[in-house]
Short mmCIF file of C-alpha atoms in Angstrom, two decimals:
data_model
loop_
_atom_site.label_atom_id
_atom_site.label_comp_id
_atom_site.label_asym_id
_atom_site.label_seq_id
_atom_site.Cartn_x
_atom_site.Cartn_y
_atom_site.Cartn_z
CA UNK O 1 7.39 12.78 26.37
CA UNK O 2 7.93 14.00 22.83
CA UNK O 3 7.21 17.30 21.84
CA UNK O 4 3.95 17.80 19.97
CA UNK O 5 4.45 17.99 15.79
CA UNK O 6 3.90 21.60 14.39
CA UNK O 7 1.59 20.72 11.51
CA UNK O 8 0.42 22.70 8.54
CA UNK O 9 -2.51 21.62 5.86
CA UNK O 10 -1.72 20.32 2.63
CA UNK O 11 -3.51 19.88 -0.60
CA UNK O 12 -5.51 16.96 -0.26
CA UNK O 13 -3.99 15.89 -3.74
CA UNK O 14 -0.65 15.34 -2.28
CA UNK O 15 -1.47 12.82 0.32
CA UNK O 16 0.21 9.98 -1.62
CA UNK O 17 3.57 11.47 -0.25
CA UNK O 18 2.86 9.94 3.11
CA UNK O 19 0.27 6.90 2.26
CA UNK O 20 1.76 5.56 -1.01
CA UNK O 21 5.16 4.19 0.75
CA UNK O 22 3.13 1.98 2.71
CA UNK O 23 2.97 2.71 6.13
CA UNK O 24 0.83 1.21 8.63
CA UNK O 25 -1.87 3.66 9.55
CA UNK O 26 -4.21 4.22 12.53
CA UNK O 27 -7.76 4.99 11.90
CA UNK O 28 -9.59 7.18 14.27
CA UNK O 29 -13.41 7.07 14.29
CA UNK O 30 -16.64 8.34 15.99
CA UNK O 31 -20.13 7.12 16.28
CA UNK O 32 -22.80 7.70 19.23
CA UNK O 33 -20.78 9.59 21.44
CA UNK O 34 -17.63 7.33 21.25
CA UNK O 35 -14.26 7.48 19.80
CA UNK O 36 -12.25 4.38 18.64
CA UNK O 37 -8.91 3.46 16.83
CA UNK O 38 -7.73 0.69 14.92
CA UNK O 39 -4.58 -0.01 13.28
CA UNK O 40 -4.77 -0.60 9.45
CA UNK O 41 -2.02 -1.88 6.93
CA UNK O 42 -4.47 -2.78 3.56
CA UNK O 43 -4.43 0.75 1.86
CA UNK O 44 -4.01 2.33 -1.41
CA UNK O 45 -4.27 5.51 -2.97
CA UNK O 46 -6.76 5.55 -5.83
CA UNK O 47 -7.10 8.90 -7.25
CA UNK O 48 -5.21 12.43 -6.62
CA UNK O 49 -8.46 14.50 -7.31
CA UNK O 50 -10.78 13.74 -5.76
CA UNK O 51 -8.67 12.86 -3.45
CA UNK O 52 -9.50 9.03 -2.89
CA UNK O 53 -7.95 6.17 -0.26
CA UNK O 54 -9.37 2.63 -0.85
CA UNK O 55 -8.79 0.50 2.45
CA UNK O 56 -10.10 -3.19 3.86
CA UNK O 57 -11.25 -3.38 6.98
CA UNK O 58 -12.09 -6.65 8.42
CA UNK O 59 -15.71 -6.56 9.53
CA UNK O 60 -14.68 -8.28 12.60
CA UNK O 61 -13.13 -4.99 13.70
CA UNK O 62 -15.43 -2.96 15.99
CA UNK O 63 -14.32 0.19 13.72
CA UNK O 64 -16.10 -1.49 10.59
CA UNK O 65 -19.40 -0.62 11.84
CA UNK O 66 -18.32 2.54 13.33
CA UNK O 67 -17.05 3.98 9.95
CA UNK O 68 -19.55 2.40 7.90
CA UNK O 69 -22.63 3.77 10.03
CA UNK O 70 -21.08 7.34 10.58
CA UNK O 71 -19.66 7.65 7.05
CA UNK O 72 -16.46 8.92 8.52
CA UNK O 73 -12.89 8.66 9.69
CA UNK O 74 -9.43 9.86 10.39
CA UNK O 75 -6.47 8.19 8.71
CA UNK O 76 -3.44 9.22 10.91
CA UNK O 77 0.04 8.21 10.07
CA UNK O 78 2.15 7.06 13.07
CA UNK O 79 5.89 7.10 13.51
CA UNK O 80 8.40 4.39 14.58
CA UNK O 81 8.61 5.79 17.76
CA UNK O 82 4.67 5.06 18.36
CA UNK O 83 5.52 1.06 17.42
CA UNK O 84 4.47 0.04 20.92
CA UNK O 85 1.13 1.98 20.67
CA UNK O 86 0.53 0.55 17.01
CA UNK O 87 0.88 -3.43 18.42
CA UNK O 88 -1.07 -2.33 21.06
CA UNK O 89 -4.08 -0.65 19.56
CA UNK O 90 -4.08 -3.68 16.96
CA UNK O 91 -4.18 -6.23 19.64
CA UNK O 92 -6.99 -4.25 21.55
CA UNK O 93 -10.82 -4.59 21.28
CA UNK O 94 -12.83 -1.25 20.82
CA UNK O 95 -16.04 -2.11 22.54
CA UNK O 96 -14.07 -2.77 25.74
CA UNK O 97 -11.76 -0.10 26.16
CA UNK O 98 -11.55 3.69 25.38
CA UNK O 99 -8.32 3.31 23.34
CA UNK O 100 -7.27 7.28 23.52
CA UNK O 101 -6.93 6.62 27.37
CA UNK O 102 -5.55 3.24 27.61
CA UNK O 103 -2.89 4.36 25.21
CA UNK O 104 -2.14 8.09 26.20
CA UNK O 105 -3.16 9.51 22.83
CA UNK O 106 -5.20 12.77 22.51
CA UNK O 107 -8.35 13.32 20.35
CA UNK O 108 -8.36 16.48 18.81
CA UNK O 109 -11.41 17.69 17.10
CA UNK O 110 -11.29 17.42 13.24
CA UNK O 111 -12.40 20.32 11.26
CA UNK O 112 -14.81 18.55 8.76
CA UNK O 113 -15.97 15.07 10.20
CA UNK O 114 -16.97 14.23 13.84
CA UNK O 115 -14.11 11.66 13.84
CA UNK O 116 -11.07 12.81 15.84
CA UNK O 117 -7.81 13.37 14.73
CA UNK O 118 -4.95 11.59 16.75
CA UNK O 119 -2.71 14.40 17.97
CA UNK O 120 0.47 12.71 18.37
CA UNK O 121 0.71 10.88 15.05
CA UNK O 122 2.43 12.89 12.01
CA UNK O 123 -0.12 13.32 9.65
CA UNK O 124 -3.97 13.39 9.75
CA UNK O 125 -6.31 12.80 6.93
CA UNK O 126 -9.98 13.48 7.43
CA UNK O 127 -12.15 11.19 5.33
CA UNK O 128 -15.60 11.00 4.81
CA UNK O 129 -16.96 7.59 3.06
CA UNK O 130 -17.36 8.30 -0.76
CA UNK O 131 -18.57 5.22 -2.24
CA UNK O 132 -19.98 2.10 -0.44
CA UNK O 133 -20.19 -0.28 -3.40
CA UNK O 134 -17.35 -2.72 -2.38
CA UNK O 135 -18.30 -2.84 1.10
CA UNK O 136 -20.61 -5.82 1.38
CA UNK O 137 -18.23 -7.83 -1.02
CA UNK O 138 -14.77 -7.11 0.05
CA UNK O 139 -15.05 -4.81 3.20
CA UNK O 140 -13.10 -2.21 1.01
CA UNK O 141 -13.94 1.39 1.96
CA UNK O 142 -13.48 4.23 -0.84
CA UNK O 143 -13.05 7.22 1.24
CA UNK O 144 -12.62 10.93 0.14
CA UNK O 145 -9.96 13.31 1.70
CA UNK O 146 -11.88 16.13 2.76
CA UNK O 147 -8.64 17.60 4.47
CA UNK O 148 -5.36 16.94 5.09
CA UNK O 149 -2.43 18.33 7.47
CA UNK O 150 1.28 16.91 8.08
CA UNK O 151 4.16 17.88 10.55
CA UNK O 152 6.27 20.19 8.95
CA UNK O 153 9.45 18.54 10.44
CA UNK O 154 11.00 16.36 10.25
CA UNK O 155 10.83 16.19 5.98
CA UNK O 156 10.78 12.45 5.98
CA UNK O 157 9.17 10.76 9.03
CA UNK O 158 10.31 7.45 10.23
CA UNK O 159 7.43 5.24 9.45
CA UNK O 160 6.32 1.60 10.36
CA UNK O 161 5.60 -1.22 7.62
CA UNK O 162 3.74 -4.18 8.44
CA UNK O 163 5.38 -7.89 7.08
CA UNK O 164 2.99 -10.20 9.01
CA UNK O 165 4.21 -12.62 11.75
CA UNK O 166 4.86 -9.51 14.45
CA UNK O 167 7.52 -8.36 11.69
CA UNK O 168 7.87 -4.61 10.96
CA UNK O 169 9.98 -2.78 8.54
CA UNK O 170 11.22 0.71 9.43
CA UNK O 171 11.59 3.23 6.73
CA UNK O 172 14.94 3.86 5.47
CA UNK O 173 16.70 6.46 3.79
CA UNK O 174 15.43 8.76 0.81
CA UNK O 175 16.92 8.87 -2.71
CA UNK O 176 15.67 11.76 -5.18
CA UNK O 177 15.89 11.57 -9.00
CA UNK O 178 13.60 14.01 -10.47
CA UNK O 179 15.74 14.39 -13.46
CA UNK O 180 15.05 11.30 -14.58
CA UNK O 181 11.29 11.63 -14.55
CA UNK O 182 9.42 12.71 -17.34
CA UNK O 183 7.55 16.02 -16.16
CA UNK O 184 3.80 14.58 -16.41
CA UNK O 185 4.97 11.22 -14.65
CA UNK O 186 6.48 12.77 -11.32
CA UNK N 1 25.77 -7.93 -13.22
CA UNK N 2 23.84 -9.55 -10.22
CA UNK N 3 23.19 -13.45 -9.65
CA UNK N 4 19.91 -14.77 -10.48
CA UNK N 5 18.09 -15.17 -7.39
CA UNK N 6 17.19 -18.62 -6.06
CA UNK N 7 13.08 -18.75 -5.50
CA UNK N 8 11.04 -20.93 -3.86
CA UNK N 9 7.20 -21.34 -3.99
CA UNK N 10 4.80 -19.64 -1.20
CA UNK N 11 1.54 -20.07 -0.22
CA UNK N 12 -0.27 -17.41 -2.25
CA UNK N 13 -1.91 -16.20 1.22
CA UNK N 14 1.62 -15.31 2.11
CA UNK N 15 2.25 -12.73 -0.22
CA UNK N 16 0.90 -10.00 2.23
CA UNK N 17 4.94 -10.61 3.73
CA UNK N 18 6.37 -8.68 0.23
CA UNK N 19 3.04 -6.86 -0.67
CA UNK N 20 2.26 -5.15 2.31
CA UNK N 21 4.63 -2.76 3.41
CA UNK N 22 4.33 -0.89 0.44
CA UNK N 23 6.93 -1.20 -2.38
CA UNK N 24 6.94 -0.17 -5.77
CA UNK N 25 6.14 -3.38 -7.90
CA UNK N 26 6.77 -3.79 -11.82
CA UNK N 27 3.53 -5.46 -13.40
CA UNK N 28 4.25 -7.85 -16.75
CA UNK N 29 1.51 -8.55 -19.02
CA UNK N 30 0.97 -10.45 -22.42
CA UNK N 31 -1.51 -9.74 -24.96
CA UNK N 32 -1.90 -10.63 -28.42
CA UNK N 33 2.05 -11.60 -28.82
CA UNK N 34 3.20 -9.14 -26.93
CA UNK N 35 4.95 -8.40 -23.39
CA UNK N 36 4.83 -5.20 -21.63
CA UNK N 37 6.05 -4.01 -18.06
CA UNK N 38 4.66 -0.95 -16.12
CA UNK N 39 5.75 0.39 -12.62
CA UNK N 40 3.15 0.75 -10.20
CA UNK N 41 2.75 1.95 -6.56
CA UNK N 42 -1.04 1.91 -5.87
CA UNK N 43 -2.05 -1.33 -4.47
CA UNK N 44 -2.97 -3.46 -1.51
CA UNK N 45 -3.67 -6.94 -0.13
CA UNK N 46 -7.62 -7.29 -0.07
CA UNK N 47 -7.82 -10.81 1.28
CA UNK N 48 -5.69 -13.73 2.29
CA UNK N 49 -7.82 -16.74 1.07
CA UNK N 50 -8.75 -16.49 -1.84
CA UNK N 51 -5.38 -14.30 -2.26
CA UNK N 52 -6.62 -11.10 -3.71
CA UNK N 53 -5.08 -7.78 -4.32
CA UNK N 54 -6.17 -4.37 -5.55
CA UNK N 55 -4.55 -2.09 -7.56
CA UNK N 56 -5.16 1.19 -9.56
CA UNK N 57 -3.98 1.31 -12.93
CA UNK N 58 -4.48 4.59 -14.88
CA UNK N 59 -6.27 3.92 -18.17
CA UNK N 60 -3.55 6.08 -20.09
CA UNK N 61 -1.43 2.98 -19.76
CA UNK N 62 -0.53 0.57 -22.58
CA UNK N 63 -0.54 -2.53 -19.74
CA UNK N 64 -4.30 -1.02 -18.50
CA UNK N 65 -5.93 -2.63 -22.14
CA UNK N 66 -3.62 -5.22 -21.70
CA UNK N 67 -4.31 -6.70 -18.23
CA UNK N 68 -8.25 -5.83 -19.02
CA UNK N 69 -8.11 -7.68 -22.02
CA UNK N 70 -6.32 -10.72 -21.02
CA UNK N 71 -7.37 -10.93 -17.68
CA UNK N 72 -3.98 -11.48 -16.62
CA UNK N 73 -0.46 -10.37 -15.46
CA UNK N 74 2.40 -10.86 -13.09
CA UNK N 75 3.03 -8.42 -10.26
CA UNK N 76 7.11 -8.67 -9.65
CA UNK N 77 8.90 -7.13 -6.75
CA UNK N 78 11.89 -5.38 -7.82
CA UNK N 79 14.77 -4.49 -4.98
CA UNK N 80 16.96 -1.58 -4.24
CA UNK N 81 19.41 -2.29 -6.99
CA UNK N 82 16.95 -2.21 -9.71
CA UNK N 83 16.07 1.81 -8.89
CA UNK N 84 17.42 2.92 -12.19
CA UNK N 85 15.13 -0.13 -14.21
CA UNK N 86 12.01 0.78 -12.06
CA UNK N 87 12.09 4.75 -12.95
CA UNK N 88 13.25 3.78 -16.49
CA UNK N 89 10.19 1.66 -16.92
CA UNK N 90 7.91 4.23 -15.44
CA UNK N 91 8.68 6.52 -18.09
CA UNK N 92 8.80 4.85 -21.02
CA UNK N 93 5.57 4.03 -23.18
CA UNK N 94 5.15 0.52 -24.20
CA UNK N 95 3.58 0.86 -27.52
CA UNK N 96 6.88 1.76 -28.64
CA UNK N 97 9.33 -0.47 -27.01
CA UNK N 98 10.05 -3.57 -25.80
CA UNK N 99 10.75 -2.88 -22.49
CA UNK N 100 12.14 -6.43 -21.57
CA UNK N 101 14.71 -5.75 -24.00
CA UNK N 102 15.29 -1.93 -23.44
CA UNK N 103 16.04 -2.54 -19.57
CA UNK N 104 17.81 -6.11 -19.99
CA UNK N 105 15.25 -8.06 -18.19
CA UNK N 106 14.51 -11.88 -18.78
CA UNK N 107 11.18 -12.63 -19.45
CA UNK N 108 10.50 -16.13 -18.04
CA UNK N 109 7.21 -18.23 -18.53
CA UNK N 110 4.72 -18.36 -15.98
CA UNK N 111 3.04 -21.46 -14.82
CA UNK N 112 -0.45 -20.34 -14.64
CA UNK N 113 -1.13 -17.43 -16.79
CA UNK N 114 0.34 -16.33 -20.17
CA UNK N 115 1.92 -13.13 -18.76
CA UNK N 116 5.82 -13.55 -18.15
CA UNK N 117 7.74 -13.35 -14.86
CA UNK N 118 10.29 -10.80 -14.33
CA UNK N 119 13.07 -13.03 -13.85
CA UNK N 120 15.34 -10.31 -12.01
CA UNK N 121 12.82 -9.22 -9.28
CA UNK N 122 12.92 -10.85 -5.76
CA UNK N 123 9.49 -12.10 -5.75
CA UNK N 124 6.65 -12.97 -8.69
CA UNK N 125 3.03 -13.39 -8.07
CA UNK N 126 0.99 -14.88 -10.83
CA UNK N 127 -2.57 -13.05 -11.25
CA UNK N 128 -5.68 -13.46 -12.69
CA UNK N 129 -8.18 -10.46 -12.93
CA UNK N 130 -10.96 -12.07 -10.43
CA UNK N 131 -13.27 -8.98 -10.52
CA UNK N 132 -14.32 -6.24 -13.29
CA UNK N 133 -16.78 -4.43 -10.94
CA UNK N 134 -14.43 -1.56 -10.04
CA UNK N 135 -12.82 -0.80 -13.43
CA UNK N 136 -15.16 1.34 -14.95
CA UNK N 137 -15.34 3.89 -12.12
CA UNK N 138 -11.82 3.66 -10.45
CA UNK N 139 -9.64 1.67 -12.88
CA UNK N 140 -9.23 -0.42 -10.21
CA UNK N 141 -8.28 -4.51 -10.84
CA UNK N 142 -8.90 -6.89 -8.44
CA UNK N 143 -6.91 -9.89 -8.73
CA UNK N 144 -6.50 -13.03 -7.47
CA UNK N 145 -2.71 -14.71 -7.00
CA UNK N 146 -2.85 -17.97 -8.27
CA UNK N 147 1.01 -19.08 -7.74
CA UNK N 148 3.82 -17.07 -6.01
CA UNK N 149 7.48 -17.47 -5.61
CA UNK N 150 10.19 -15.28 -3.90
CA UNK N 151 13.88 -15.49 -3.44
CA UNK N 152 14.98 -17.67 -0.46
CA UNK N 153 17.67 -14.98 0.35
CA UNK N 154 17.95 -12.48 1.71
CA UNK N 155 14.81 -12.95 4.38
CA UNK N 156 14.15 -9.10 3.80
CA UNK N 157 14.86 -7.48 0.71
CA UNK N 158 15.66 -3.86 0.28
CA UNK N 159 12.71 -2.61 -1.45
CA UNK N 160 11.72 0.97 -3.18
CA UNK N 161 8.90 3.03 -2.01
CA UNK N 162 7.53 5.88 -3.75
CA UNK N 163 6.90 9.23 -2.37
CA UNK N 164 6.09 11.41 -5.59
CA UNK N 165 8.22 14.20 -6.88
CA UNK N 166 11.10 11.66 -8.06
CA UNK N 167 12.00 10.74 -4.41
CA UNK N 168 12.09 7.02 -3.06
CA UNK N 169 12.29 5.61 0.31
CA UNK N 170 14.38 2.60 0.61
CA UNK N 171 13.39 -0.07 3.38
CA UNK N 172 15.29 -0.15 6.22
CA UNK N 173 16.02 -2.30 9.11
CA UNK N 174 13.48 -4.70 10.53
CA UNK N 175 12.26 -5.57 14.37
CA UNK N 176 10.06 -8.20 15.38
CA UNK N 177 7.66 -7.79 18.40
CA UNK N 178 5.60 -11.53 17.81
CA UNK N 179 5.07 -11.51 21.47
CA UNK N 180 3.29 -8.58 21.55
CA UNK N 181 0.56 -10.04 19.36
CA UNK N 182 -2.75 -12.30 20.36
CA UNK N 183 -2.29 -15.35 18.43
CA UNK N 184 -5.27 -14.82 15.75
CA UNK N 185 -3.65 -11.34 15.00
CA UNK N 186 -0.15 -11.89 13.89
#
């Protein structure tokens, strides 16, 4: 069993560091006394401040209704050691099972929303549904990040990126060229 | 100088294989006789069929107006060997220079739009602006992919994923677990 991450808050405008590279995320939600989790790969950063995330969730997902009704969720970033859990959650339907129990995950109370954080994930972004305008046509949620925390170590987690057909890309090495950027473009 | 990729068409519903992992892309556009290119990291797949992509482009970008006015663009996937070009394009303003010439890129005619394909990129997705409803509030373009092509080799290109602050993640190894998925979930 891996040791729990030590986490620290980060400015909500900084979440692009974890989301923009495109990892699969786990979305946790809470509605009418029940928790749920889904695996999601269709998301993008939308704005730094307010800190906005856009994500498409198929309406067939049990989580779709829970997030729509409660207006809240937590976006959790899992790491590559959790790939079995990521696949398992993506292939289990939330009305039938308690996914936290089934996959041995810890539902940790969040600070700003009723949806729980997944303790075993590297980072957790607590979100409220900020704009429902794209829900009917595109199942697209515009979320505002209210609070963000991430593990303090390792600096660059190994994340999991989905390509379809059961194939995942695992994040590789990091390279830095800040000197090649204009100051406002970093 | 690297050899040009040999490319083949792929079904537009399959572009998630390249976009969902979250790479930085180069967006090429054409308006009033001029071509332009921008670097973009804020995008997501929105739908398989029609094949929809959502992307946020800051209005300060010269490309924003060109895509808005022309209603077209091409999303090109560059590979890790082009990282200098990716950074250079992201730090050059399009009203002042011809980015194709400055960065030694080839503007290849597209089949369905006037925006050119970038020949040196691994994959090219020709797009038309399908919905302007999110443009005013979020600078968010909903694009429909009309035609898609990708290199036939290598199977999994090394792509570049941005984390902010001049730091990029380079895509790593691939792992496949199709047997762990329910058929409809792949």
